[in-house]
Amino acid sequence: MEELLNLLRDGHSRSIEMLAAELKTSTEDIIRRIDFLERAGIIRRVLNIKNDCSGGCTGGHSCGTCPGCKAHAGCLPEGGFKNMGQMWEIVK
């Protein structure tokens, strides 16, 4: 479990498959470990902010790249980055 937490601490996004390969285990094992850590309140998934610039962004920062986004940043393309892995942050 500590090896998984160390990978999650480095701030890089990874898919479940990437985590499994790095830890030399199955994707099912990684899913079980992450589920346990989330339920225990040790980690939480970092969600991609959906960009909705038609009426202004919903992200809360300033990206300056889309209409109506003068006071918001962290804008992502419609639907987020599909090829980006998941990210978790350590809570405890």
N, CA and C atoms as an extended XYZ file, in Angstrom:
276
Properties=species:S:1:pos:R:3:atomname:S:1:resname:S:1:resid:I:1 pbc="F F F"
N         0.830       -1.188        0.000 N   MET     1
C         0.000        0.000        0.000 CA  MET     1
C         0.878        1.258        0.000 C   MET     1
N         1.990        1.207        0.732 N   GLU     2
C         2.878        2.372        0.820 CA  GLU     2
C         3.478        2.712       -0.548 C   GLU     2
N         3.785        1.689       -1.364 N   GLU     3
C         4.321        1.951       -2.711 CA  GLU     3
C         3.312        2.721       -3.554 C   GLU     3
N         2.040        2.337       -3.459 N   LEU     4
C         0.989        3.037       -4.202 CA  LEU     4
C         0.870        4.482       -3.711 C   LEU     4
N         0.873        4.678       -2.409 N   LEU     5
C         0.794        6.035       -1.867 CA  LEU     5
C         1.971        6.886       -2.326 C   LEU     5
N         3.153        6.305       -2.399 N   ASN     6
C         4.323        7.052       -2.873 CA  ASN     6
C         4.151        7.489       -4.320 C   ASN     6
N         3.580        6.624       -5.159 N   LEU     7
C         3.327        6.997       -6.549 CA  LEU     7
C         2.287        8.114       -6.630 C   LEU     7
N         1.273        8.040       -5.800 N   LEU     8
C         0.219        9.051       -5.828 CA  LEU     8
C         0.711       10.390       -5.297 C   LEU     8
N         1.701       10.369       -4.441 N   ARG     9
C         2.242       11.609       -3.851 CA  ARG     9
C         3.022       12.457       -4.849 C   ARG     9
N         3.553       11.860       -5.901 N   ASP    10
C         4.448       12.615       -6.788 CA  ASP    10
C         3.732       13.622       -7.691 C   ASP    10
N         2.397       13.601       -7.702 N   GLY    11
C         1.645       14.605       -8.447 CA  GLY    11
C         1.483       14.329       -9.931 C   GLY    11
N         1.953       13.188      -10.410 N   HIS    12
C         1.784       12.843      -11.819 CA  HIS    12
C         0.480       12.080      -12.011 C   HIS    12
N        -0.198       12.342      -13.109 N   SER    13
C        -1.414       11.595      -13.395 CA  SER    13
C        -1.035       10.261      -14.026 C   SER    13
N        -1.767        9.249      -13.651 N   ARG    14
C        -1.525        7.906      -14.172 CA  ARG    14
C        -2.857        7.191      -14.340 C   ARG    14
N        -2.918        6.342      -15.329 N   SER    15
C        -4.083        5.480      -15.476 CA  SER    15
C        -3.944        4.315      -14.505 C   SER    15
N        -5.031        3.620      -14.286 N   ILE    16
C        -5.009        2.426      -13.440 CA  ILE    16
C        -4.004        1.417      -14.031 C   ILE    16
N        -3.994        1.307      -15.354 N   GLU    17
C        -3.077        0.379      -16.020 CA  GLU    17
C        -1.618        0.765      -15.779 C   GLU    17
N        -1.336        2.058      -15.804 N   MET    18
C         0.036        2.521      -15.549 CA  MET    18
C         0.452        2.216      -14.117 C   MET    18
N        -0.455        2.462      -13.161 N   LEU    19
C        -0.146        2.149      -11.766 CA  LEU    19
C         0.113        0.661      -11.588 C   LEU    19
N        -0.709       -0.158      -12.220 N   ALA    20
C        -0.540       -1.612      -12.118 CA  ALA    20
C         0.810       -2.048      -12.692 C   ALA    20
N         1.183       -1.484      -13.824 N   ALA    21
C         2.467       -1.840      -14.436 CA  ALA    21
C         3.635       -1.414      -13.543 C   ALA    21
N         3.565       -0.215      -12.994 N   GLU    22
C         4.653        0.275      -12.137 CA  GLU    22
C         4.785       -0.538      -10.859 C   GLU    22
N         3.657       -1.034      -10.354 N   LEU    23
C         3.685       -1.817       -9.119 CA  LEU    23
C         3.700       -3.321       -9.381 C   LEU    23
N         3.769       -3.690      -10.658 N   LYS    24
C         3.832       -5.103      -11.066 CA  LYS    24
C         2.697       -5.928      -10.454 C   LYS    24
N         1.484       -5.433      -10.663 N   THR    25
C         0.291       -6.112      -10.160 CA  THR    25
C        -0.830       -5.944      -11.185 C   THR    25
N        -2.012       -6.424      -10.854 N   SER    26
C        -3.144       -6.343      -11.784 CA  SER    26
C        -3.921       -5.038      -11.606 C   SER    26
N        -4.678       -4.692      -12.632 N   THR    27
C        -5.525       -3.504      -12.540 CA  THR    27
C        -6.596       -3.702      -11.467 C   THR    27
N        -7.085       -4.923      -11.329 N   GLU    28
C        -8.092       -5.213      -10.304 CA  GLU    28
C        -7.535       -4.945       -8.907 C   GLU    28
N        -6.270       -5.308       -8.681 N   ASP    29
C        -5.635       -5.066       -7.388 CA  ASP    29
C        -5.511       -3.564       -7.122 C   ASP    29
N        -5.129       -2.798       -8.139 N   ILE    30
C        -5.001       -1.339       -7.985 CA  ILE    30
C        -6.364       -0.729       -7.684 C   ILE    30
N        -7.394       -1.162       -8.381 N   ILE    31
C        -8.752       -0.651       -8.143 CA  ILE    31
C        -9.169       -0.937       -6.705 C   ILE    31
N        -8.893       -2.154       -6.208 N   ARG    32
C        -9.238       -2.493       -4.815 CA  ARG    32
C        -8.469       -1.613       -3.832 C   ARG    32
N        -7.174       -1.416       -4.083 N   ARG    33
C        -6.361       -0.590       -3.188 CA  ARG    33
C        -6.858        0.862       -3.161 C   ARG    33
N        -7.121        1.412       -4.341 N   ILE    34
C        -7.587        2.798       -4.420 CA  ILE    34
C        -8.945        2.935       -3.755 C   ILE    34
N        -9.829        1.975       -3.987 N   ASP    35
C       -11.144        2.003       -3.355 CA  ASP    35
C       -10.999        1.995       -1.834 C   ASP    35
N       -10.125        1.144       -1.306 N   PHE    36
C        -9.891        1.091        0.135 CA  PHE    36
C        -9.384        2.435        0.655 C   PHE    36
N        -8.379        3.006       -0.035 N   LEU    37
C        -7.791        4.268        0.405 CA  LEU    37
C        -8.793        5.418        0.341 C   LEU    37
N        -9.650        5.421       -0.695 N   GLU    38
C       -10.686        6.454       -0.797 CA  GLU    38
C       -11.718        6.311        0.321 C   GLU    38
N       -12.166        5.089        0.561 N   ARG    39
C       -13.166        4.853        1.617 CA  ARG    39
C       -12.620        5.176        3.004 C   ARG    39
N       -11.316        4.964        3.189 N   ALA    40
C       -10.677        5.255        4.479 CA  ALA    40
C       -10.388        6.744        4.641 C   ALA    40
N       -10.608        7.518        3.584 N   GLY    41
C       -10.374        8.955        3.651 CA  GLY    41
C        -8.903        9.334        3.568 C   GLY    41
N        -8.079        8.420        3.053 N   ILE    42
C        -6.641        8.673        2.952 CA  ILE    42
C        -6.306        9.417        1.664 C   ILE    42
N        -7.052        9.116        0.608 N   ILE    43
C        -6.858        9.800       -0.675 CA  ILE    43
C        -8.214       10.235       -1.205 C   ILE    43
N        -8.174       11.175       -2.158 N   ARG    44
C        -9.389       11.525       -2.896 CA  ARG    44
C        -8.990       11.844       -4.332 C   ARG    44
N        -9.887       11.511       -5.225 N   ARG    45
C        -9.665       11.733       -6.650 CA  ARG    45
C        -9.729       13.221       -6.952 C   ARG    45
N        -8.792       13.679       -7.754 N   VAL    46
C        -8.803       15.063       -8.224 CA  VAL    46
C        -9.584       15.062       -9.518 C   VAL    46
N       -10.685       15.801       -9.540 N   LEU    47
C       -11.560       15.802      -10.707 CA  LEU    47
C       -11.119       16.833      -11.719 C   LEU    47
N       -11.240       16.491      -13.001 N   ASN    48
C       -11.005       17.455      -14.068 CA  ASN    48
C       -12.178       18.420      -14.092 C   ASN    48
N       -11.888       19.695      -14.208 N   ILE    49
C       -12.929       20.715      -14.286 CA  ILE    49
C       -13.471       20.727      -15.711 C   ILE    49
N       -14.767       20.617      -15.850 N   LYS    50
C       -15.361       20.681      -17.183 CA  LYS    50
C       -15.461       22.136      -17.609 C   LYS    50
N       -15.011       22.393      -18.784 N   ASN    51
C       -15.019       23.756      -19.316 CA  ASN    51
C       -16.363       24.039      -19.965 C   ASN    51
N       -17.050       25.016      -19.463 N   ASP    52
C       -18.311       25.445      -20.055 CA  ASP    52
C       -18.229       26.953      -20.231 C   ASP    52
N       -17.615       27.391      -21.315 N   CYS    53
C       -17.358       28.819      -21.507 CA  CYS    53
C       -18.482       29.535      -22.239 C   CYS    53
N       -19.556       28.835      -22.547 N   SER    54
C       -20.637       29.507      -23.251 CA  SER    54
C       -21.218       30.637      -22.400 C   SER    54
N       -21.262       30.443      -21.091 N   GLY    55
C       -21.770       31.484      -20.207 CA  GLY    55
C       -20.713       31.882      -19.203 C   GLY    55
N       -19.456       31.595      -19.495 N   GLY    56
C       -18.368       31.840      -18.547 CA  GLY    56
C       -17.916       30.521      -17.955 C   GLY    56
N       -16.657       30.421      -17.643 N   CYS    57
C       -16.110       29.173      -17.101 CA  CYS    57
C       -16.611       28.909      -15.697 C   CYS    57
N       -16.577       27.651      -15.321 N   THR    58
C       -16.997       27.255      -13.981 CA  THR    58
C       -15.807       26.863      -13.123 C   THR    58
N       -14.585       27.048      -13.617 N   GLY    59
C       -13.401       26.601      -12.910 CA  GLY    59
C       -12.991       27.439      -11.729 C   GLY    59
N       -13.171       28.739      -11.775 N   GLY    60
C       -12.843       29.581      -10.651 CA  GLY    60
C       -11.521       30.315      -10.753 C   GLY    60
N       -10.873       30.317      -11.913 N   HIS    61
C        -9.589       31.006      -12.069 CA  HIS    61
C        -9.554       31.742      -13.409 C   HIS    61
N        -8.393       32.252      -13.818 N   SER    62
C        -8.293       33.017      -15.056 CA  SER    62
C        -7.442       32.319      -16.112 C   SER    62
N        -8.055       31.883      -17.178 N   CYS    63
C        -7.272       31.245      -18.241 CA  CYS    63
C        -7.055       32.200      -19.401 C   CYS    63
N        -8.007       33.121      -19.631 N   GLY    64
C        -7.874       34.104      -20.684 CA  GLY    64
C        -7.878       33.534      -22.093 C   GLY    64
N        -8.286       32.283      -22.268 N   THR    65
C        -8.261       31.673      -23.595 CA  THR    65
C        -9.640       31.469      -24.193 C   THR    65
N       -10.688       31.763      -23.441 N   CYS    66
C       -12.016       31.522      -23.976 CA  CYS    66
C       -12.927       32.698      -23.654 C   CYS    66
N       -13.944       32.917      -24.485 N   PRO    67
C       -14.843       34.040      -24.258 CA  PRO    67
C       -15.536       33.927      -22.917 C   PRO    67
N       -15.662       35.035      -22.239 N   GLY    68
C       -16.356       35.050      -20.958 CA  GLY    68
C       -15.540       34.494      -19.814 C   GLY    68
N       -14.239       34.315      -20.020 N   CYS    69
C       -13.407       33.680      -18.997 CA  CYS    69
C       -12.395       34.662      -18.432 C   CYS    69
N       -12.825       35.828      -18.087 N   LYS    70
C       -11.920       36.851      -17.575 CA  LYS    70
C       -11.493       36.560      -16.135 C   LYS    70
N       -12.321       35.863      -15.358 N   ALA    71
C       -12.009       35.661      -13.943 CA  ALA    71
C       -11.843       34.191      -13.578 C   ALA    71
N       -11.596       33.318      -14.539 N   HIS    72
C       -11.500       31.888      -14.245 CA  HIS    72
C       -10.309       31.273      -14.966 C   HIS    72
N        -9.668       30.293      -14.326 N   ALA    73
C        -8.545       29.575      -14.949 CA  ALA    73
C        -8.742       28.092      -14.753 C   ALA    73
N        -7.785       27.334      -15.209 N   GLY    74
C        -7.895       25.897      -15.088 CA  GLY    74
C        -8.901       25.342      -16.072 C   GLY    74
N        -9.198       26.087      -17.134 N   CYS    75
C       -10.174       25.625      -18.111 CA  CYS    75
C        -9.619       24.450      -18.894 C   CYS    75
N       -10.456       23.476      -19.112 N   LEU    76
C       -10.084       22.308      -19.895 CA  LEU    76
C       -10.946       22.269      -21.145 C   LEU    76
N       -10.501       21.534      -22.157 N   PRO    77
C       -11.342       21.372      -23.339 CA  PRO    77
C       -12.656       20.688      -22.954 C   PRO    77
N       -13.654       20.837      -23.794 N   GLU    78
C       -14.956       20.201      -23.570 CA  GLU    78
C       -14.741       18.744      -23.188 C   GLU    78
N       -15.236       18.343      -22.045 N   GLY    79
C       -15.108       16.963      -21.591 CA  GLY    79
C       -13.780       16.646      -20.936 C   GLY    79
N       -12.887       17.601      -20.782 N   GLY    80
C       -11.595       17.356      -20.138 CA  GLY    80
C       -10.593       16.724      -21.085 C   GLY    80
N        -9.474       16.315      -20.546 N   PHE    81
C        -8.443       15.649      -21.334 CA  PHE    81
C        -8.698       14.151      -21.284 C   PHE    81
N        -9.162       13.592      -22.376 N   LYS    82
C        -9.577       12.203      -22.396 CA  LYS    82
C        -8.417       11.228      -22.234 C   LYS    82
N        -7.220       11.588      -22.671 N   ASN    83
C        -6.084       10.677      -22.588 CA  ASN    83
C        -5.270       10.858      -21.313 C   ASN    83
N        -5.690       11.772      -20.474 N   MET    84
C        -4.963       12.035      -19.241 CA  MET    84
C        -5.330       10.994      -18.194 C   MET    84
N        -4.352       10.514      -17.451 N   GLY    85
C        -4.623        9.571      -16.381 CA  GLY    85
C        -5.332       10.247      -15.224 C   GLY    85
N        -5.708        9.463      -14.249 N   GLN    86
C        -6.357        9.984      -13.060 CA  GLN    86
C        -5.319       10.556      -12.110 C   GLN    86
N        -5.758       11.448      -11.253 N   MET    87
C        -4.888       11.966      -10.205 CA  MET    87
C        -5.627       11.858       -8.880 C   MET    87
N        -4.887       11.544       -7.856 N   TRP    88
C        -5.416       11.498       -6.499 CA  TRP    88
C        -4.538       12.360       -5.635 C   TRP    88
N        -5.122       12.921       -4.585 N   GLU    89
C        -4.331       13.663       -3.619 CA  GLU    89
C        -4.417       12.967       -2.281 C   GLU    89
N        -3.339       13.043       -1.533 N   ILE    90
C        -3.287       12.437       -0.213 CA  ILE    90
C        -3.983       13.386        0.758 C   ILE    90
N        -4.952       12.861        1.484 N   VAL    91
C        -5.716       13.658        2.434 CA  VAL    91
C        -5.079       13.562        3.814 C   VAL    91
N        -4.712       12.369        4.211 N   LYS    92
C        -4.110       12.134        5.534 CA  LYS    92
C        -2.653       11.778        5.403 C   LYS    92
